[in-house]
mmCIF file of N, CA, C and O in Angstrom:
data_model
loop_
_atom_site.group_PDB
_atom_site.id
_atom_site.type_symbol
_atom_site.label_atom_id
_atom_site.label_comp_id
_atom_site.label_asym_id
_atom_site.label_seq_id
_atom_site.Cartn_x
_atom_site.Cartn_y
_atom_site.Cartn_z
ATOM 1 N N MET A 1 -40.154 10.197 17.586
ATOM 2 C CA MET A 1 -41.333 10.940 17.952
ATOM 3 C C MET A 1 -41.318 12.273 17.196
ATOM 4 O O MET A 1 -40.315 12.965 17.150
ATOM 5 N N LEU A 2 -42.411 12.615 16.608
ATOM 6 C CA LEU A 2 -42.502 13.867 15.880
ATOM 7 C C LEU A 2 -42.904 14.998 16.810
ATOM 8 O O LEU A 2 -43.470 14.792 17.864
ATOM 9 N N GLY A 3 -42.610 16.200 16.377
ATOM 10 C CA GLY A 3 -42.950 17.363 17.183
ATOM 11 C C GLY A 3 -41.704 18.131 17.562
ATOM 12 O O GLY A 3 -40.587 17.760 17.191
ATOM 13 N N PRO A 4 -41.858 19.194 18.308
ATOM 14 C CA PRO A 4 -40.685 19.995 18.683
ATOM 15 C C PRO A 4 -39.799 19.243 19.668
ATOM 16 O O PRO A 4 -40.267 18.466 20.482
ATOM 17 N N ARG A 5 -38.513 19.492 19.542
ATOM 18 C CA ARG A 5 -37.561 18.874 20.466
ATOM 19 C C ARG A 5 -37.651 19.559 21.815
ATOM 20 O O ARG A 5 -37.765 20.773 21.901
ATOM 21 N N GLN A 6 -37.551 18.787 22.836
ATOM 22 C CA GLN A 6 -37.662 19.328 24.181
ATOM 23 C C GLN A 6 -36.319 19.809 24.728
ATOM 24 O O GLN A 6 -36.253 20.804 25.426
ATOM 25 N N GLU A 7 -35.223 19.105 24.411
ATOM 26 C CA GLU A 7 -33.916 19.530 24.913
ATOM 27 C C GLU A 7 -33.334 20.608 24.009
ATOM 28 O O GLU A 7 -33.718 20.738 22.854
ATOM 29 N N ALA A 8 -32.401 21.357 24.540
ATOM 30 C CA ALA A 8 -31.774 22.438 23.771
ATOM 31 C C ALA A 8 -30.921 21.850 22.646
ATOM 32 O O ALA A 8 -30.195 20.885 22.844
ATOM 33 N N GLN A 9 -31.042 22.425 21.480
ATOM 34 C CA GLN A 9 -30.281 21.970 20.321
ATOM 35 C C GLN A 9 -29.231 23.022 19.992
ATOM 36 O O GLN A 9 -29.516 24.214 20.003
ATOM 37 N N ALA A 10 -28.023 22.576 19.703
ATOM 38 C CA ALA A 10 -26.949 23.512 19.362
ATOM 39 C C ALA A 10 -27.287 24.229 18.060
ATOM 40 O O ALA A 10 -27.926 23.671 17.166
ATOM 41 N N ALA A 11 -26.865 25.464 17.973
ATOM 42 C CA ALA A 11 -27.132 26.256 16.774
ATOM 43 C C ALA A 11 -26.369 25.684 15.588
ATOM 44 O O ALA A 11 -25.222 25.251 15.717
ATOM 45 N N LEU A 12 -27.014 25.693 14.449
ATOM 46 C CA LEU A 12 -26.384 25.184 13.244
ATOM 47 C C LEU A 12 -25.345 26.171 12.719
ATOM 48 O O LEU A 12 -24.295 25.778 12.231
ATOM 49 N N PHE A 13 -25.616 27.446 12.842
ATOM 50 C CA PHE A 13 -24.699 28.483 12.393
ATOM 51 C C PHE A 13 -24.236 29.281 13.608
ATOM 52 O O PHE A 13 -24.934 29.370 14.608
ATOM 53 N N TYR A 14 -23.056 29.858 13.495
ATOM 54 C CA TYR A 14 -22.558 30.669 14.590
ATOM 55 C C TYR A 14 -22.536 32.132 14.164
ATOM 56 O O TYR A 14 -22.486 32.447 12.988
ATOM 57 N N GLU A 15 -22.583 33.004 15.124
ATOM 58 C CA GLU A 15 -22.591 34.439 14.853
ATOM 59 C C GLU A 15 -21.163 34.908 14.610
ATOM 60 O O GLU A 15 -20.235 34.503 15.311
ATOM 61 N N PHE A 16 -21.002 35.747 13.620
ATOM 62 C CA PHE A 16 -19.674 36.214 13.230
ATOM 63 C C PHE A 16 -19.741 37.719 13.027
ATOM 64 O O PHE A 16 -20.580 38.209 12.282
ATOM 65 N N SER A 17 -18.876 38.448 13.699
ATOM 66 C CA SER A 17 -18.869 39.899 13.579
ATOM 67 C C SER A 17 -17.442 40.385 13.355
ATOM 68 O O SER A 17 -16.513 39.962 14.032
ATOM 69 N N LEU A 18 -17.300 41.277 12.381
ATOM 70 C CA LEU A 18 -15.987 41.853 12.081
ATOM 71 C C LEU A 18 -15.788 43.230 12.705
ATOM 72 O O LEU A 18 -14.754 43.842 12.519
ATOM 73 N N GLU A 19 -16.766 43.712 13.416
ATOM 74 C CA GLU A 19 -16.724 45.098 13.896
ATOM 75 C C GLU A 19 -15.532 45.384 14.789
ATOM 76 O O GLU A 19 -14.955 46.463 14.723
ATOM 77 N N ASP A 20 -15.140 44.449 15.629
ATOM 78 C CA ASP A 20 -14.041 44.688 16.563
ATOM 79 C C ASP A 20 -12.772 43.933 16.178
ATOM 80 O O ASP A 20 -11.858 43.811 16.976
ATOM 81 N N HIS A 21 -12.719 43.431 14.964
ATOM 82 C CA HIS A 21 -11.564 42.641 14.545
ATOM 83 C C HIS A 21 -10.423 43.552 14.092
ATOM 84 O O HIS A 21 -10.637 44.655 13.612
ATOM 85 N N LEU A 22 -9.196 43.068 14.244
ATOM 86 C CA LEU A 22 -8.010 43.834 13.884
ATOM 87 C C LEU A 22 -7.992 44.216 12.406
ATOM 88 O O LEU A 22 -7.606 45.326 12.052
ATOM 89 N N VAL A 23 -8.449 43.318 11.535
ATOM 90 C CA VAL A 23 -8.399 43.616 10.097
ATOM 91 C C VAL A 23 -9.326 44.766 9.724
ATOM 92 O O VAL A 23 -9.074 45.488 8.765
ATOM 93 N N ARG A 24 -10.392 44.972 10.475
ATOM 94 C CA ARG A 24 -11.285 46.110 10.216
ATOM 95 C C ARG A 24 -10.545 47.417 10.500
ATOM 96 O O ARG A 24 -10.667 48.377 9.743
ATOM 97 N N SER A 25 -9.762 47.448 11.556
ATOM 98 C CA SER A 25 -8.976 48.641 11.875
ATOM 99 C C SER A 25 -7.895 48.886 10.834
ATOM 100 O O SER A 25 -7.656 50.024 10.430
ATOM 101 N N ILE A 26 -7.253 47.834 10.391
ATOM 102 C CA ILE A 26 -6.221 47.977 9.360
ATOM 103 C C ILE A 26 -6.827 48.474 8.063
ATOM 104 O O ILE A 26 -6.264 49.342 7.389
ATOM 105 N N ASP A 27 -7.992 47.944 7.710
ATOM 106 C CA ASP A 27 -8.635 48.315 6.450
ATOM 107 C C ASP A 27 -9.018 49.793 6.416
ATOM 108 O O ASP A 27 -9.040 50.409 5.349
ATOM 109 N N ARG A 28 -9.313 50.380 7.569
ATOM 110 C CA ARG A 28 -9.656 51.813 7.614
ATOM 111 C C ARG A 28 -8.478 52.706 7.217
ATOM 112 O O ARG A 28 -8.669 53.772 6.661
ATOM 113 N N PHE A 29 -7.266 52.257 7.522
ATOM 114 C CA PHE A 29 -6.097 53.095 7.313
ATOM 115 C C PHE A 29 -5.269 52.731 6.085
ATOM 116 O O PHE A 29 -4.465 53.534 5.632
ATOM 117 N N VAL A 30 -5.445 51.542 5.558
ATOM 118 C CA VAL A 30 -4.632 51.081 4.429
ATOM 119 C C VAL A 30 -5.402 51.286 3.128
ATOM 120 O O VAL A 30 -6.501 50.773 2.965
ATOM 121 N N ASP A 31 -4.812 52.055 2.231
ATOM 122 C CA ASP A 31 -5.400 52.266 0.916
ATOM 123 C C ASP A 31 -4.405 51.788 -0.131
ATOM 124 O O ASP A 31 -3.384 52.428 -0.374
ATOM 125 N N LEU A 32 -4.696 50.663 -0.733
ATOM 126 C CA LEU A 32 -3.805 50.074 -1.723
ATOM 127 C C LEU A 32 -4.399 50.134 -3.131
ATOM 128 O O LEU A 32 -3.997 49.374 -4.002
ATOM 129 N N SER A 33 -5.313 51.047 -3.350
ATOM 130 C CA SER A 33 -6.007 51.104 -4.634
ATOM 131 C C SER A 33 -5.095 51.532 -5.780
ATOM 132 O O SER A 33 -5.315 51.149 -6.923
ATOM 133 N N SER A 34 -4.063 52.292 -5.514
ATOM 134 C CA SER A 34 -3.197 52.779 -6.592
ATOM 135 C C SER A 34 -1.977 51.884 -6.827
ATOM 136 O O SER A 34 -1.185 52.165 -7.715
ATOM 137 N N ILE A 35 -1.853 50.819 -6.072
ATOM 138 C CA ILE A 35 -0.645 49.999 -6.184
ATOM 139 C C ILE A 35 -0.574 49.236 -7.504
ATOM 140 O O ILE A 35 0.500 49.019 -8.043
ATOM 141 N N ARG A 36 -1.719 48.820 -8.043
ATOM 142 C CA ARG A 36 -1.709 48.101 -9.330
ATOM 143 C C ARG A 36 -1.160 48.987 -10.436
ATOM 144 O O ARG A 36 -0.351 48.547 -11.251
ATOM 145 N N ALA A 37 -1.600 50.227 -10.500
ATOM 146 C CA ALA A 37 -1.124 51.147 -11.530
ATOM 147 C C ALA A 37 0.361 51.455 -11.343
ATOM 148 O O ALA A 37 1.102 51.596 -12.318
ATOM 149 N N HIS A 38 0.779 51.567 -10.089
ATOM 150 C CA HIS A 38 2.172 51.883 -9.797
ATOM 151 C C HIS A 38 3.111 50.748 -10.209
ATOM 152 O O HIS A 38 4.229 50.991 -10.671
ATOM 153 N N LEU A 39 2.671 49.500 -10.050
ATOM 154 C CA LEU A 39 3.508 48.341 -10.345
ATOM 155 C C LEU A 39 3.192 47.684 -11.690
ATOM 156 O O LEU A 39 3.732 46.619 -11.995
ATOM 157 N N ALA A 40 2.365 48.293 -12.503
ATOM 158 C CA ALA A 40 1.942 47.676 -13.763
ATOM 159 C C ALA A 40 3.109 47.384 -14.697
ATOM 160 O O ALA A 40 3.107 46.371 -15.402
ATOM 161 N N ASP A 41 4.143 48.212 -14.725
ATOM 162 C CA ASP A 41 5.284 47.992 -15.610
ATOM 163 C C ASP A 41 6.144 46.797 -15.183
ATOM 164 O O ASP A 41 6.902 46.267 -15.984
ATOM 165 N N SER A 42 6.024 46.367 -13.941
ATOM 166 C CA SER A 42 6.845 45.269 -13.435
ATOM 167 C C SER A 42 6.273 43.897 -13.781
ATOM 168 O O SER A 42 6.957 42.898 -13.615
ATOM 169 N N TYR A 43 5.028 43.834 -14.214
ATOM 170 C CA TYR A 43 4.371 42.560 -14.486
ATOM 171 C C TYR A 43 4.332 42.286 -15.977
ATOM 172 O O TYR A 43 4.058 43.172 -16.787
ATOM 173 N N SER A 44 4.577 41.038 -16.352
ATOM 174 C CA SER A 44 4.597 40.623 -17.750
ATOM 175 C C SER A 44 3.182 40.278 -18.212
ATOM 176 O O SER A 44 2.341 39.824 -17.429
ATOM 177 N N HIS A 45 2.935 40.473 -19.486
ATOM 178 C CA HIS A 45 1.629 40.137 -20.046
ATOM 179 C C HIS A 45 1.633 38.752 -20.673
ATOM 180 O O HIS A 45 0.603 38.283 -21.140
ATOM 181 N N THR A 46 2.778 38.091 -20.703
ATOM 182 C CA THR A 46 2.866 36.745 -21.258
ATOM 183 C C THR A 46 3.098 35.758 -20.132
ATOM 184 O O THR A 46 3.574 36.117 -19.056
ATOM 185 N N GLY A 47 2.767 34.508 -20.381
ATOM 186 C CA GLY A 47 2.963 33.479 -19.365
ATOM 187 C C GLY A 47 1.804 33.401 -18.394
ATOM 188 O O GLY A 47 0.704 33.895 -18.651
ATOM 189 N N ARG A 48 2.065 32.789 -17.271
ATOM 190 C CA ARG A 48 1.024 32.637 -16.253
ATOM 191 C C ARG A 48 0.661 33.979 -15.647
ATOM 192 O O ARG A 48 1.510 34.861 -15.513
ATOM 193 N N PRO A 49 -0.586 34.158 -15.271
ATOM 194 C CA PRO A 49 -0.960 35.425 -14.639
ATOM 195 C C PRO A 49 -0.254 35.612 -13.296
ATOM 196 O O PRO A 49 -0.043 34.658 -12.554
ATOM 197 N N SER A 50 0.102 36.839 -13.022
ATOM 198 C CA SER A 50 0.814 37.158 -11.783
ATOM 199 C C SER A 50 -0.145 37.276 -10.614
ATOM 200 O O SER A 50 -1.350 37.446 -10.790
ATOM 201 N N ILE A 51 0.407 37.216 -9.431
ATOM 202 C CA ILE A 51 -0.384 37.433 -8.221
ATOM 203 C C ILE A 51 -0.704 38.915 -8.121
ATOM 204 O O ILE A 51 0.152 39.766 -8.363
ATOM 205 N N ASP A 52 -1.925 39.212 -7.758
ATOM 206 C CA ASP A 52 -2.352 40.594 -7.601
ATOM 207 C C ASP A 52 -1.512 41.256 -6.504
ATOM 208 O O ASP A 52 -1.436 40.745 -5.389
ATOM 209 N N PRO A 53 -0.858 42.390 -6.812
ATOM 210 C CA PRO A 53 0.017 43.007 -5.799
ATOM 211 C C PRO A 53 -0.740 43.469 -4.554
ATOM 212 O O PRO A 53 -0.212 43.388 -3.442
ATOM 213 N N GLU A 54 -1.979 43.912 -4.716
ATOM 214 C CA GLU A 54 -2.756 44.329 -3.545
ATOM 215 C C GLU A 54 -3.039 43.134 -2.639
ATOM 216 O O GLU A 54 -2.908 43.227 -1.413
ATOM 217 N N LEU A 55 -3.383 42.006 -3.223
ATOM 218 C CA LEU A 55 -3.628 40.788 -2.450
ATOM 219 C C LEU A 55 -2.370 40.347 -1.718
ATOM 220 O O LEU A 55 -2.414 39.995 -0.535
ATOM 221 N N LEU A 56 -1.247 40.382 -2.398
ATOM 222 C CA LEU A 56 0.014 39.961 -1.796
ATOM 223 C C LEU A 56 0.393 40.845 -0.609
ATOM 224 O O LEU A 56 0.789 40.340 0.449
ATOM 225 N N ILE A 57 0.245 42.135 -0.753
ATOM 226 C CA ILE A 57 0.585 43.055 0.347
ATOM 227 C C ILE A 57 -0.370 42.884 1.514
ATOM 228 O O ILE A 57 0.036 42.901 2.679
ATOM 229 N N ARG A 58 -1.654 42.681 1.218
ATOM 230 C CA ARG A 58 -2.620 42.444 2.301
ATOM 231 C C ARG A 58 -2.308 41.141 3.042
ATOM 232 O O ARG A 58 -2.410 41.076 4.263
ATOM 233 N N MET A 59 -1.911 40.116 2.303
ATOM 234 C CA MET A 59 -1.534 38.856 2.961
ATOM 235 C C MET A 59 -0.302 39.050 3.837
ATOM 236 O O MET A 59 -0.230 38.509 4.947
ATOM 237 N N LEU A 60 0.671 39.812 3.356
ATOM 238 C CA LEU A 60 1.865 40.067 4.161
ATOM 239 C C LEU A 60 1.523 40.867 5.425
ATOM 240 O O LEU A 60 2.114 40.641 6.480
ATOM 241 N N LEU A 61 0.577 41.785 5.329
ATOM 242 C CA LEU A 61 0.128 42.521 6.519
ATOM 243 C C LEU A 61 -0.508 41.585 7.537
ATOM 244 O O LEU A 61 -0.255 41.691 8.738
ATOM 245 N N VAL A 62 -1.352 40.682 7.068
ATOM 246 C CA VAL A 62 -1.986 39.709 7.958
ATOM 247 C C VAL A 62 -0.922 38.842 8.622
ATOM 248 O O VAL A 62 -0.958 38.600 9.832
ATOM 249 N N GLY A 63 0.042 38.380 7.845
ATOM 250 C CA GLY A 63 1.104 37.556 8.402
ATOM 251 C C GLY A 63 1.941 38.297 9.427
ATOM 252 O O GLY A 63 2.291 37.756 10.478
ATOM 253 N N TYR A 64 2.247 39.552 9.144
ATOM 254 C CA TYR A 64 3.048 40.345 10.077
ATOM 255 C C TYR A 64 2.288 40.589 11.380
ATOM 256 O O TYR A 64 2.841 40.433 12.468
ATOM 257 N N CYS A 65 1.023 40.971 11.277
ATOM 258 C CA CYS A 65 0.235 41.269 12.480
ATOM 259 C C CYS A 65 -0.084 40.015 13.293
ATOM 260 O O CYS A 65 -0.305 40.103 14.498
ATOM 261 N N SER A 66 -0.119 38.869 12.627
ATOM 262 C CA SER A 66 -0.428 37.618 13.322
ATOM 263 C C SER A 66 0.814 36.864 13.769
ATOM 264 O O SER A 66 0.702 35.828 14.428
ATOM 265 N N GLY A 67 1.981 37.328 13.372
ATOM 266 C CA GLY A 67 3.210 36.654 13.760
ATOM 267 C C GLY A 67 3.458 35.379 12.984
ATOM 268 O O GLY A 67 4.121 34.472 13.481
ATOM 269 N N ILE A 68 2.927 35.309 11.775
ATOM 270 C CA ILE A 68 3.105 34.122 10.935
ATOM 271 C C ILE A 68 4.279 34.382 10.001
ATOM 272 O O ILE A 68 4.233 35.304 9.192
ATOM 273 N N ARG A 69 5.325 33.563 10.106
ATOM 274 C CA ARG A 69 6.520 33.788 9.286
ATOM 275 C C ARG A 69 6.605 32.853 8.098
ATOM 276 O O ARG A 69 7.375 33.086 7.178
ATOM 277 N N SER A 70 5.816 31.805 8.069
ATOM 278 C CA SER A 70 5.839 30.845 6.975
ATOM 279 C C SER A 70 4.760 31.197 5.951
ATOM 280 O O SER A 70 3.606 31.429 6.313
ATOM 281 N N GLU A 71 5.135 31.228 4.674
ATOM 282 C CA GLU A 71 4.153 31.523 3.632
ATOM 283 C C GLU A 71 3.117 30.414 3.509
ATOM 284 O O GLU A 71 1.940 30.683 3.270
ATOM 285 N N ARG A 72 3.535 29.173 3.688
ATOM 286 C CA ARG A 72 2.582 28.063 3.632
ATOM 287 C C ARG A 72 1.585 28.148 4.766
ATOM 288 O O ARG A 72 0.393 27.935 4.587
ATOM 289 N N ARG A 73 2.073 28.433 5.952
ATOM 290 C CA ARG A 73 1.174 28.570 7.110
ATOM 291 C C ARG A 73 0.237 29.759 6.911
ATOM 292 O O ARG A 73 -0.942 29.690 7.249
ATOM 293 N N LEU A 74 0.747 30.832 6.348
ATOM 294 C CA LEU A 74 -0.075 32.012 6.086
ATOM 295 C C LEU A 74 -1.207 31.674 5.120
ATOM 296 O O LEU A 74 -2.349 32.074 5.329
ATOM 297 N N CYS A 75 -0.917 30.915 4.077
ATOM 298 C CA CYS A 75 -1.955 30.501 3.121
ATOM 299 C C CYS A 75 -3.015 29.642 3.802
ATOM 300 O O CYS A 75 -4.209 29.787 3.527
ATOM 301 N N GLU A 76 -2.595 28.758 4.715
ATOM 302 C CA GLU A 76 -3.558 27.927 5.447
ATOM 303 C C GLU A 76 -4.450 28.761 6.345
ATOM 304 O O GLU A 76 -5.665 28.572 6.380
ATOM 305 N N VAL A 77 -3.843 29.684 7.075
ATOM 306 C CA VAL A 77 -4.608 30.518 8.004
ATOM 307 C C VAL A 77 -5.578 31.416 7.249
ATOM 308 O O VAL A 77 -6.738 31.564 7.644
ATOM 309 N N VAL A 78 -5.135 32.000 6.158
ATOM 310 C CA VAL A 78 -6.003 32.875 5.366
ATOM 311 C C VAL A 78 -7.159 32.083 4.769
ATOM 312 O O VAL A 78 -8.281 32.578 4.680
ATOM 313 N N HIS A 79 -6.899 30.852 4.380
ATOM 314 C CA HIS A 79 -7.946 30.012 3.800
ATOM 315 C C HIS A 79 -9.034 29.681 4.820
ATOM 316 O O HIS A 79 -10.212 29.588 4.466
ATOM 317 N N LEU A 80 -8.669 29.542 6.095
ATOM 318 C CA LEU A 80 -9.615 29.126 7.122
ATOM 319 C C LEU A 80 -10.290 30.274 7.859
ATOM 320 O O LEU A 80 -11.412 30.125 8.337
ATOM 321 N N ASN A 81 -9.639 31.412 7.991
ATOM 322 C CA ASN A 81 -10.151 32.503 8.808
ATOM 323 C C ASN A 81 -11.028 33.431 7.960
ATOM 324 O O ASN A 81 -10.568 34.037 6.993
ATOM 325 N N LEU A 82 -12.294 33.560 8.349
ATOM 326 C CA LEU A 82 -13.231 34.384 7.582
ATOM 327 C C LEU A 82 -12.879 35.865 7.619
ATOM 328 O O LEU A 82 -13.073 36.571 6.634
ATOM 329 N N ALA A 83 -12.363 36.334 8.718
ATOM 330 C CA ALA A 83 -11.991 37.753 8.811
ATOM 331 C C ALA A 83 -10.844 38.079 7.850
ATOM 332 O O ALA A 83 -10.860 39.116 7.181
ATOM 333 N N TYR A 84 -9.882 37.197 7.768
ATOM 334 C CA TYR A 84 -8.767 37.419 6.847
ATOM 335 C C TYR A 84 -9.232 37.343 5.402
ATOM 336 O O TYR A 84 -8.781 38.102 4.554
ATOM 337 N N ARG A 85 -10.150 36.435 5.114
ATOM 338 C CA ARG A 85 -10.668 36.330 3.747
ATOM 339 C C ARG A 85 -11.436 37.589 3.375
ATOM 340 O O ARG A 85 -11.385 38.037 2.236
ATOM 341 N N TRP A 86 -12.171 38.160 4.317
ATOM 342 C CA TRP A 86 -12.879 39.417 4.052
ATOM 343 C C TRP A 86 -11.860 40.531 3.744
ATOM 344 O O TRP A 86 -12.052 41.320 2.824
ATOM 345 N N PHE A 87 -10.783 40.569 4.516
ATOM 346 C CA PHE A 87 -9.770 41.600 4.352
ATOM 347 C C PHE A 87 -9.071 41.488 3.002
ATOM 348 O O PHE A 87 -8.735 42.483 2.373
ATOM 349 N N LEU A 88 -8.864 40.271 2.532
ATOM 350 C CA LEU A 88 -8.179 40.072 1.258
ATOM 351 C C LEU A 88 -9.130 40.279 0.109
ATOM 352 O O LEU A 88 -8.749 40.620 -0.971
#
């Protein structure tokens, strides 16, 4: 039957807010903008590209605050959680 549905339909998208999330509070106080310049001599220019030091430190912060001790588990959680992806 065509026309508007009479029963309630579940929302296709869900509402997501970072305003009260822990990573928003961490981001206010953590400034890692100078870390690349500070560690530039430690990274090689040949071979495979290195992991961005700011990204690595932010991931370690997320793991520490979330109680995640496994690097593999941390990668899975960061891949799935939108707040963590915003923070990284």
